[in-house]
PDB file of C-alpha atoms in Angstrom:
ATOM      1  CA  UNK A   1      45.399   0.635  89.544  1.00 63.00           C
ATOM      2  CA  UNK A   2      48.629   2.516  90.348  1.00 63.00           C
ATOM      3  CA  UNK A   3      50.098   1.272  87.043  1.00 73.00           C
ATOM      4  CA  UNK A   4      47.119   2.718  85.132  1.00 73.00           C
ATOM      5  CA  UNK A   5      47.512   6.085  86.902  1.00 77.00           C
ATOM      6  CA  UNK A   6      51.270   6.091  86.189  1.00 84.00           C
ATOM      7  CA  UNK A   7      50.620   5.184  82.545  1.00 87.00           C
ATOM      8  CA  UNK A   8      48.018   7.964  82.232  1.00 88.00           C
ATOM      9  CA  UNK A   9      50.318  10.592  83.791  1.00 90.00           C
ATOM     10  CA  UNK A  10      53.271   9.446  81.660  1.00 90.00           C
ATOM     11  CA  UNK A  11      51.172   9.462  78.448  1.00 92.00           C
ATOM     12  CA  UNK A  12      49.547  12.851  79.100  1.00 92.00           C
ATOM     13  CA  UNK A  13      52.954  14.386  79.982  1.00 93.00           C
ATOM     14  CA  UNK A  14      54.404  13.020  76.718  1.00 93.00           C
ATOM     15  CA  UNK A  15      51.421  14.338  74.716  1.00 93.00           C
ATOM     16  CA  UNK A  16      51.771  17.775  76.390  1.00 93.00           C
ATOM     17  CA  UNK A  17      55.496  17.855  75.512  1.00 94.00           C
ATOM     18  CA  UNK A  18      54.650  16.778  71.950  1.00 92.00           C
ATOM     19  CA  UNK A  19      52.026  19.527  71.575  1.00 90.00           C
ATOM     20  CA  UNK A  20      54.418  22.192  72.935  1.00 89.00           C
ATOM     21  CA  UNK A  21      57.289  21.081  70.685  1.00 90.00           C
ATOM     22  CA  UNK A  22      55.145  20.921  67.543  1.00 86.00           C
ATOM     23  CA  UNK A  23      53.538  24.336  68.235  1.00 82.00           C
ATOM     24  CA  UNK A  24      56.931  25.941  68.966  1.00 84.00           C
ATOM     25  CA  UNK A  25      58.454  24.185  65.944  1.00 85.00           C
ATOM     26  CA  UNK A  26      55.721  25.529  63.643  1.00 80.00           C
ATOM     27  CA  UNK A  27      56.086  29.055  65.080  1.00 81.00           C
ATOM     28  CA  UNK A  28      59.898  29.006  64.625  1.00 83.00           C
ATOM     29  CA  UNK A  29      59.624  27.659  61.069  1.00 81.00           C
ATOM     30  CA  UNK A  30      57.088  30.369  60.295  1.00 77.00           C
ATOM     31  CA  UNK A  31      59.319  33.082  61.847  1.00 80.00           C
ATOM     32  CA  UNK A  32      62.332  31.784  59.920  1.00 83.00           C
ATOM     33  CA  UNK A  33      60.495  31.800  56.599  1.00 80.00           C
ATOM     34  CA  UNK A  34      59.211  35.353  57.287  1.00 79.00           C
ATOM     35  CA  UNK A  35      62.807  36.486  57.971  1.00 82.00           C
ATOM     36  CA  UNK A  36      63.867  34.909  54.657  1.00 80.00           C
ATOM     37  CA  UNK A  37      61.018  36.533  52.729  1.00 77.00           C
ATOM     38  CA  UNK A  38      58.828  35.280  49.880  1.00 73.00           C
ATOM     39  CA  UNK A  39      60.382  32.346  48.007  1.00 70.00           C
ATOM     40  CA  UNK A  40      61.523  33.512  44.572  1.00 73.00           C
ATOM     41  CA  UNK A  41      61.165  30.783  41.946  1.00 69.00           C
ATOM     42  CA  UNK A  42      61.706  33.020  38.918  1.00 77.00           C
ATOM     43  CA  UNK A  43      65.146  31.493  38.203  1.00 80.00           C
ATOM     44  CA  UNK A  44      67.416  28.694  39.406  1.00 82.00           C
ATOM     45  CA  UNK A  45      69.842  31.283  40.825  1.00 83.00           C
ATOM     46  CA  UNK A  46      67.164  33.039  42.886  1.00 79.00           C
ATOM     47  CA  UNK A  47      65.868  29.691  44.131  1.00 79.00           C
ATOM     48  CA  UNK A  48      69.427  28.677  45.070  1.00 83.00           C
ATOM     49  CA  UNK A  49      69.917  31.920  47.043  1.00 82.00           C
ATOM     50  CA  UNK A  50      66.668  31.297  48.944  1.00 80.00           C
ATOM     51  CA  UNK A  51      67.804  27.733  49.665  1.00 81.00           C
ATOM     52  CA  UNK A  52      71.128  29.003  51.098  1.00 84.00           C
ATOM     53  CA  UNK A  53      69.278  31.576  53.253  1.00 82.00           C
ATOM     54  CA  UNK A  54      67.092  28.753  54.613  1.00 83.00           C
ATOM     55  CA  UNK A  55      70.210  26.644  55.370  1.00 84.00           C
ATOM     56  CA  UNK A  56      71.832  29.417  57.443  1.00 86.00           C
ATOM     57  CA  UNK A  57      68.691  30.501  59.307  1.00 87.00           C
ATOM     58  CA  UNK A  58      68.797  29.597  63.006  1.00 89.00           C
ATOM     59  CA  UNK A  59      65.011  29.737  63.512  1.00 87.00           C
ATOM     60  CA  UNK A  60      64.435  27.245  60.685  1.00 88.00           C
ATOM     61  CA  UNK A  61      66.996  24.796  62.127  1.00 91.00           C
ATOM     62  CA  UNK A  62      65.618  25.139  65.680  1.00 93.00           C
ATOM     63  CA  UNK A  63      62.096  24.590  64.292  1.00 89.00           C
ATOM     64  CA  UNK A  64      63.217  21.472  62.383  1.00 90.00           C
ATOM     65  CA  UNK A  65      65.024  20.138  65.502  1.00 94.00           C
ATOM     66  CA  UNK A  66      61.877  20.612  67.596  1.00 93.00           C
ATOM     67  CA  UNK A  67      59.700  18.856  64.981  1.00 89.00           C
ATOM     68  CA  UNK A  68      62.162  15.909  64.829  1.00 91.00           C
ATOM     69  CA  UNK A  69      62.098  15.757  68.654  1.00 93.00           C
ATOM     70  CA  UNK A  70      58.277  15.819  68.508  1.00 92.00           C
ATOM     71  CA  UNK A  71      58.276  12.871  66.038  1.00 90.00           C
ATOM     72  CA  UNK A  72      60.569  10.901  68.383  1.00 91.00           C
ATOM     73  CA  UNK A  73      58.225  11.520  71.334  1.00 94.00           C
ATOM     74  CA  UNK A  74      55.267  10.455  69.139  1.00 93.00           C
ATOM     75  CA  UNK A  75      57.013   7.161  68.290  1.00 92.00           C
ATOM     76  CA  UNK A  76      57.947   6.575  71.946  1.00 93.00           C
ATOM     77  CA  UNK A  77      54.452   7.238  73.292  1.00 94.00           C
ATOM     78  CA  UNK A  78      52.870   4.988  70.630  1.00 93.00           C
ATOM     79  CA  UNK A  79      55.073   2.131  71.883  1.00 92.00           C
ATOM     80  CA  UNK A  80      53.000   1.980  75.096  1.00 92.00           C
ATOM     81  CA  UNK A  81      49.723   3.889  74.569  1.00 93.00           C
ATOM     82  CA  UNK A  82      46.706   3.455  72.267  1.00 94.00           C
ATOM     83  CA  UNK A  83      46.736   5.315  68.969  1.00 94.00           C
ATOM     84  CA  UNK A  84      43.068   6.226  69.602  1.00 95.00           C
ATOM     85  CA  UNK A  85      44.189   7.876  72.881  1.00 94.00           C
ATOM     86  CA  UNK A  86      47.262   9.740  71.585  1.00 94.00           C
ATOM     87  CA  UNK A  87      46.116  11.014  68.170  1.00 92.00           C
ATOM     88  CA  UNK A  88      42.981  12.937  69.248  1.00 92.00           C
ATOM     89  CA  UNK A  89      44.715  14.200  72.416  1.00 92.00           C
ATOM     90  CA  UNK A  90      47.428  15.749  70.244  1.00 90.00           C
ATOM     91  CA  UNK A  91      44.690  17.911  68.639  1.00 89.00           C
ATOM     92  CA  UNK A  92      45.078  20.048  71.772  1.00 88.00           C
ATOM     93  CA  UNK A  93      47.568  22.096  69.706  1.00 85.00           C
ATOM     94  CA  UNK A  94      44.576  23.469  67.730  1.00 85.00           C
ATOM     95  CA  UNK A  95      43.206  24.859  71.011  1.00 87.00           C
ATOM     96  CA  UNK A  96      46.531  26.319  72.186  1.00 84.00           C
ATOM     97  CA  UNK A  97      47.200  28.491  69.123  1.00 78.00           C
ATOM     98  CA  UNK A  98      44.096  30.767  69.456  1.00 82.00           C
ATOM     99  CA  UNK A  99      44.621  31.019  73.242  1.00 83.00           C
ATOM    100  CA  UNK A 100      48.296  32.000  72.790  1.00 77.00           C
ATOM    101  CA  UNK A 101      47.323  34.402  70.016  1.00 77.00           C
ATOM    102  CA  UNK A 102      44.823  36.073  72.376  1.00 80.00           C
ATOM    103  CA  UNK A 103      47.025  36.120  75.484  1.00 81.00           C
ATOM    104  CA  UNK A 104      50.448  36.861  73.956  1.00 74.00           C
ATOM    105  CA  UNK A 105      49.691  38.796  70.791  1.00 72.00           C
ATOM    106  CA  UNK A 106      46.340  40.324  71.815  1.00 77.00           C
ATOM    107  CA  UNK A 107      44.704  38.978  68.645  1.00 78.00           C
ATOM    108  CA  UNK A 108      40.893  39.099  68.558  1.00 83.00           C
ATOM    109  CA  UNK A 109      39.298  35.632  68.617  1.00 84.00           C
ATOM    110  CA  UNK A 110      35.775  35.078  67.256  1.00 88.00           C
ATOM    111  CA  UNK A 111      33.143  33.536  69.547  1.00 91.00           C
ATOM    112  CA  UNK A 112      32.780  30.529  67.245  1.00 91.00           C
ATOM    113  CA  UNK A 113      36.527  29.903  67.568  1.00 89.00           C
ATOM    114  CA  UNK A 114      36.264  30.014  71.367  1.00 92.00           C
ATOM    115  CA  UNK A 115      33.461  27.430  71.052  1.00 93.00           C
ATOM    116  CA  UNK A 116      35.856  25.226  69.026  1.00 92.00           C
ATOM    117  CA  UNK A 117      38.561  25.609  71.722  1.00 92.00           C
ATOM    118  CA  UNK A 118      36.004  24.605  74.382  1.00 94.00           C
ATOM    119  CA  UNK A 119      34.949  21.493  72.392  1.00 95.00           C
ATOM    120  CA  UNK A 120      38.591  20.418  71.984  1.00 94.00           C
ATOM    121  CA  UNK A 121      39.344  20.914  75.704  1.00 94.00           C
ATOM    122  CA  UNK A 122      36.207  18.954  76.667  1.00 96.00           C
ATOM    123  CA  UNK A 123      36.996  16.216  74.131  1.00 95.00           C
ATOM    124  CA  UNK A 124      40.600  15.810  75.326  1.00 94.00           C
ATOM    125  CA  UNK A 125      39.366  15.806  78.948  1.00 94.00           C
ATOM    126  CA  UNK A 126      36.946  12.934  78.176  1.00 95.00           C
ATOM    127  CA  UNK A 127      39.650  10.979  76.306  1.00 94.00           C
ATOM    128  CA  UNK A 128      42.083  11.503  79.216  1.00 92.00           C
ATOM    129  CA  UNK A 129      39.545   9.810  81.551  1.00 92.00           C
ATOM    130  CA  UNK A 130      39.747   6.545  79.522  1.00 93.00           C
ATOM    131  CA  UNK A 131      42.439   3.857  79.865  1.00 91.00           C
ATOM    132  CA  UNK A 132      45.533   4.920  77.867  1.00 91.00           C
ATOM    133  CA  UNK A 133      46.241   1.301  76.836  1.00 91.00           C
ATOM    134  CA  UNK A 134      43.637  -1.323  75.937  1.00 91.00           C
ATOM    135  CA  UNK A 135      45.904  -3.841  74.176  1.00 86.00           C
ATOM    136  CA  UNK A 136      48.506  -6.185  75.642  1.00 77.00           C
ATOM    137  CA  UNK A 137      52.001  -4.647  75.767  1.00 65.00           C
ATOM    138  CA  UNK A 138      54.954  -6.407  74.080  1.00 62.00           C
ATOM    139  CA  UNK A 139      58.074  -6.527  76.209  1.00 54.00           C
TER     140      UNK A 139
ATOM    141  CA  UNK B   1      34.546  19.008  43.097  1.00 74.00           C
ATOM    142  CA  UNK B   2      35.342  15.347  42.372  1.00 82.00           C
ATOM    143  CA  UNK B   3      39.069  16.155  42.383  1.00 86.00           C
ATOM    144  CA  UNK B   4      38.780  17.849  45.796  1.00 87.00           C
ATOM    145  CA  UNK B   5      36.794  14.940  47.260  1.00 88.00           C
ATOM    146  CA  UNK B   6      39.296  12.426  45.873  1.00 92.00           C
ATOM    147  CA  UNK B   7      42.290  14.244  47.374  1.00 90.00           C
ATOM    148  CA  UNK B   8      40.416  14.770  50.646  1.00 91.00           C
ATOM    149  CA  UNK B   9      39.970  10.998  50.825  1.00 93.00           C
ATOM    150  CA  UNK B  10      43.673  10.482  50.065  1.00 94.00           C
ATOM    151  CA  UNK B  11      44.689  12.946  52.827  1.00 93.00           C
ATOM    152  CA  UNK B  12      42.421  11.335  55.428  1.00 94.00           C
ATOM    153  CA  UNK B  13      42.950   7.643  54.598  1.00 95.00           C
ATOM    154  CA  UNK B  14      46.671   7.773  53.755  1.00 96.00           C
ATOM    155  CA  UNK B  15      47.342  10.004  56.801  1.00 94.00           C
ATOM    156  CA  UNK B  16      45.570   7.740  59.278  1.00 95.00           C
ATOM    157  CA  UNK B  17      46.831   4.608  57.474  1.00 96.00           C
ATOM    158  CA  UNK B  18      50.406   5.890  57.808  1.00 96.00           C
ATOM    159  CA  UNK B  19      50.041   6.644  61.503  1.00 95.00           C
ATOM    160  CA  UNK B  20      48.412   3.267  62.168  1.00 96.00           C
ATOM    161  CA  UNK B  21      51.284   1.568  60.344  1.00 96.00           C
ATOM    162  CA  UNK B  22      53.808   3.451  62.512  1.00 95.00           C
ATOM    163  CA  UNK B  23      51.817   2.544  65.643  1.00 95.00           C
ATOM    164  CA  UNK B  24      51.910  -1.132  64.622  1.00 94.00           C
ATOM    165  CA  UNK B  25      55.682  -0.816  64.107  1.00 95.00           C
ATOM    166  CA  UNK B  26      56.209   0.668  67.571  1.00 93.00           C
ATOM    167  CA  UNK B  27      54.046  -2.024  69.159  1.00 92.00           C
ATOM    168  CA  UNK B  28      56.229  -4.672  67.426  1.00 92.00           C
ATOM    169  CA  UNK B  29      59.436  -2.941  68.536  1.00 91.00           C
ATOM    170  CA  UNK B  30      58.153  -3.050  72.127  1.00 88.00           C
ATOM    171  CA  UNK B  31      57.506  -0.593  74.924  1.00 88.00           C
ATOM    172  CA  UNK B  32      60.149   2.097  75.402  1.00 87.00           C
ATOM    173  CA  UNK B  33      61.011   1.931  79.103  1.00 84.00           C
ATOM    174  CA  UNK B  34      64.163   4.018  79.283  1.00 82.00           C
ATOM    175  CA  UNK B  35      64.881   7.429  77.789  1.00 83.00           C
ATOM    176  CA  UNK B  36      68.653   6.952  78.120  1.00 87.00           C
ATOM    177  CA  UNK B  37      70.024   7.564  74.595  1.00 86.00           C
ATOM    178  CA  UNK B  38      72.176   4.390  74.843  1.00 87.00           C
ATOM    179  CA  UNK B  39      68.979   2.293  75.103  1.00 85.00           C
ATOM    180  CA  UNK B  40      66.481   4.530  73.311  1.00 86.00           C
ATOM    181  CA  UNK B  41      68.255   5.165  70.012  1.00 88.00           C
ATOM    182  CA  UNK B  42      68.858   1.470  69.109  1.00 88.00           C
ATOM    183  CA  UNK B  43      65.176   0.761  69.846  1.00 86.00           C
ATOM    184  CA  UNK B  44      63.982   3.605  67.617  1.00 88.00           C
ATOM    185  CA  UNK B  45      66.564   2.525  65.017  1.00 90.00           C
ATOM    186  CA  UNK B  46      65.085  -0.999  65.083  1.00 90.00           C
ATOM    187  CA  UNK B  47      61.772   0.478  63.906  1.00 92.00           C
ATOM    188  CA  UNK B  48      63.447   1.599  60.664  1.00 93.00           C
ATOM    189  CA  UNK B  49      64.386  -2.017  59.898  1.00 94.00           C
ATOM    190  CA  UNK B  50      60.696  -2.961  59.665  1.00 95.00           C
ATOM    191  CA  UNK B  51      58.705  -2.659  56.440  1.00 95.00           C
ATOM    192  CA  UNK B  52      55.648  -1.299  58.264  1.00 95.00           C
ATOM    193  CA  UNK B  53      57.660   1.785  59.330  1.00 95.00           C
ATOM    194  CA  UNK B  54      58.560   2.589  55.719  1.00 96.00           C
ATOM    195  CA  UNK B  55      54.985   1.894  54.572  1.00 97.00           C
ATOM    196  CA  UNK B  56      53.832   4.388  57.223  1.00 96.00           C
ATOM    197  CA  UNK B  57      56.334   7.018  56.057  1.00 95.00           C
ATOM    198  CA  UNK B  58      55.284   6.483  52.402  1.00 97.00           C
ATOM    199  CA  UNK B  59      51.577   6.848  53.253  1.00 97.00           C
ATOM    200  CA  UNK B  60      52.255   9.988  55.346  1.00 94.00           C
ATOM    201  CA  UNK B  61      54.282  11.495  52.473  1.00 93.00           C
ATOM    202  CA  UNK B  62      51.407  10.824  50.016  1.00 95.00           C
ATOM    203  CA  UNK B  63      48.970  12.379  52.510  1.00 93.00           C
ATOM    204  CA  UNK B  64      51.204  15.443  53.028  1.00 88.00           C
ATOM    205  CA  UNK B  65      51.657  16.174  49.306  1.00 87.00           C
ATOM    206  CA  UNK B  66      47.924  15.649  48.698  1.00 90.00           C
ATOM    207  CA  UNK B  67      47.240  18.161  51.501  1.00 87.00           C
ATOM    208  CA  UNK B  68      49.543  20.676  49.782  1.00 83.00           C
ATOM    209  CA  UNK B  69      47.678  20.101  46.490  1.00 86.00           C
ATOM    210  CA  UNK B  70      44.307  20.565  48.251  1.00 85.00           C
ATOM    211  CA  UNK B  71      45.537  23.801  49.858  1.00 82.00           C
ATOM    212  CA  UNK B  72      46.566  25.122  46.454  1.00 80.00           C
ATOM    213  CA  UNK B  73      42.990  24.675  45.134  1.00 83.00           C
ATOM    214  CA  UNK B  74      40.899  25.465  48.230  1.00 81.00           C
ATOM    215  CA  UNK B  75      41.023  27.897  51.174  1.00 79.00           C
ATOM    216  CA  UNK B  76      42.541  26.615  54.416  1.00 75.00           C
ATOM    217  CA  UNK B  77      39.214  27.392  56.143  1.00 73.00           C
ATOM    218  CA  UNK B  78      37.695  24.568  54.072  1.00 78.00           C
ATOM    219  CA  UNK B  79      40.603  22.107  53.981  1.00 81.00           C
ATOM    220  CA  UNK B  80      41.479  21.850  57.714  1.00 79.00           C
ATOM    221  CA  UNK B  81      37.859  21.458  58.962  1.00 79.00           C
ATOM    222  CA  UNK B  82      37.258  18.848  56.230  1.00 83.00           C
ATOM    223  CA  UNK B  83      40.344  16.862  57.265  1.00 86.00           C
ATOM    224  CA  UNK B  84      39.239  16.939  60.952  1.00 86.00           C
ATOM    225  CA  UNK B  85      37.348  13.717  60.220  1.00 89.00           C
ATOM    226  CA  UNK B  86      40.804  12.052  60.308  1.00 91.00           C
ATOM    227  CA  UNK B  87      40.367  11.775  64.083  1.00 91.00           C
ATOM    228  CA  UNK B  88      37.206   9.684  63.720  1.00 92.00           C
ATOM    229  CA  UNK B  89      38.680   7.591  60.860  1.00 94.00           C
ATOM    230  CA  UNK B  90      41.829   7.078  62.980  1.00 94.00           C
ATOM    231  CA  UNK B  91      39.787   5.711  65.881  1.00 95.00           C
ATOM    232  CA  UNK B  92      37.923   3.334  63.527  1.00 95.00           C
ATOM    233  CA  UNK B  93      41.316   2.158  62.199  1.00 95.00           C
ATOM    234  CA  UNK B  94      42.642   1.728  65.748  1.00 95.00           C
ATOM    235  CA  UNK B  95      39.574  -0.356  66.668  1.00 94.00           C
ATOM    236  CA  UNK B  96      39.501  -2.633  63.623  1.00 95.00           C
ATOM    237  CA  UNK B  97      43.177  -2.805  62.567  1.00 94.00           C
ATOM    238  CA  UNK B  98      44.991  -2.518  65.905  1.00 93.00           C
ATOM    239  CA  UNK B  99      42.353  -4.190  68.093  1.00 92.00           C
ATOM    240  CA  UNK B 100      42.068  -1.270  70.539  1.00 94.00           C
ATOM    241  CA  UNK B 101      38.956  -1.184  72.712  1.00 93.00           C
ATOM    242  CA  UNK B 102      37.247   2.172  72.198  1.00 94.00           C
ATOM    243  CA  UNK B 103      34.808   3.041  74.978  1.00 95.00           C
ATOM    244  CA  UNK B 104      31.772   5.296  74.542  1.00 95.00           C
ATOM    245  CA  UNK B 105      33.533   8.006  76.561  1.00 95.00           C
ATOM    246  CA  UNK B 106      36.524   7.940  74.185  1.00 95.00           C
ATOM    247  CA  UNK B 107      34.187   8.084  71.164  1.00 96.00           C
ATOM    248  CA  UNK B 108      32.412  11.098  72.685  1.00 96.00           C
ATOM    249  CA  UNK B 109      35.775  12.798  73.287  1.00 96.00           C
ATOM    250  CA  UNK B 110      36.957  12.109  69.730  1.00 95.00           C
ATOM    251  CA  UNK B 111      33.740  13.483  68.210  1.00 95.00           C
ATOM    252  CA  UNK B 112      34.046  16.647  70.339  1.00 95.00           C
ATOM    253  CA  UNK B 113      37.665  17.024  69.153  1.00 94.00           C
ATOM    254  CA  UNK B 114      36.562  16.628  65.483  1.00 92.00           C
ATOM    255  CA  UNK B 115      33.891  19.299  65.935  1.00 92.00           C
ATOM    256  CA  UNK B 116      36.265  21.584  67.856  1.00 92.00           C
ATOM    257  CA  UNK B 117      39.064  21.371  65.257  1.00 90.00           C
ATOM    258  CA  UNK B 118      36.538  22.031  62.472  1.00 89.00           C
ATOM    259  CA  UNK B 119      35.161  25.132  64.277  1.00 89.00           C
ATOM    260  CA  UNK B 120      38.602  26.538  65.186  1.00 87.00           C
ATOM    261  CA  UNK B 121      39.879  26.211  61.608  1.00 81.00           C
ATOM    262  CA  UNK B 122      36.613  27.279  59.938  1.00 80.00           C
ATOM    263  CA  UNK B 123      36.401  30.499  61.985  1.00 73.00           C
ATOM    264  CA  UNK B 124      39.981  31.510  61.071  1.00 65.00           C
TER     265      UNK B 124
END
């Protein structure tokens, strides 16, 4: 019983970290690419310049580092938890973006989008009530 | 229309197939019990010596490039809701390919997530 609770807490904490890292990673990549400007593919020289600007952009590198970290957490959590528990729970990131947009940036959010956020939260809540692992672990 | 449906299928089935392959790899590698880099990194490295890891990466790459192609032909407000069915397909894959036991409560949660993701992306 205690093992199941520990496993659930450990898995949900890992999923929460994964969701935060992937959301932050996406935001930093997006900010980096906005700082760089529209990608110019009119000539090899212009494309090369854009490539160099990407290579020296701190936001892009931090975003990539966070996404690599997120992939590592994903691999780690899949070593002990069910795929059918982890994958839909990670969809929580879809619910976080509109909420952050509303709270931090003051963006208007349509009612139908709030309904979507509510469905995701309810869905993840139901999934979190199930056993995180239903197969035998390999040691 | 046929082209869009074909690529939608590729995105959903290759994406979930890739993740299931990576899950199978991690289950073969064994449970990660320590986050100390000295123990963790060799274990993660061992995953890259297994064919199923590379099959997973290949399938995810095919899915990703198909998603880019889909986004170039269709608006994101169509593509992301349509690919939300990946969550349901993923659970079917987990049940029949990985042998996970999926309870009714988990199914209900997954279906709510599918609907929620579709609504959030559609209303963008």
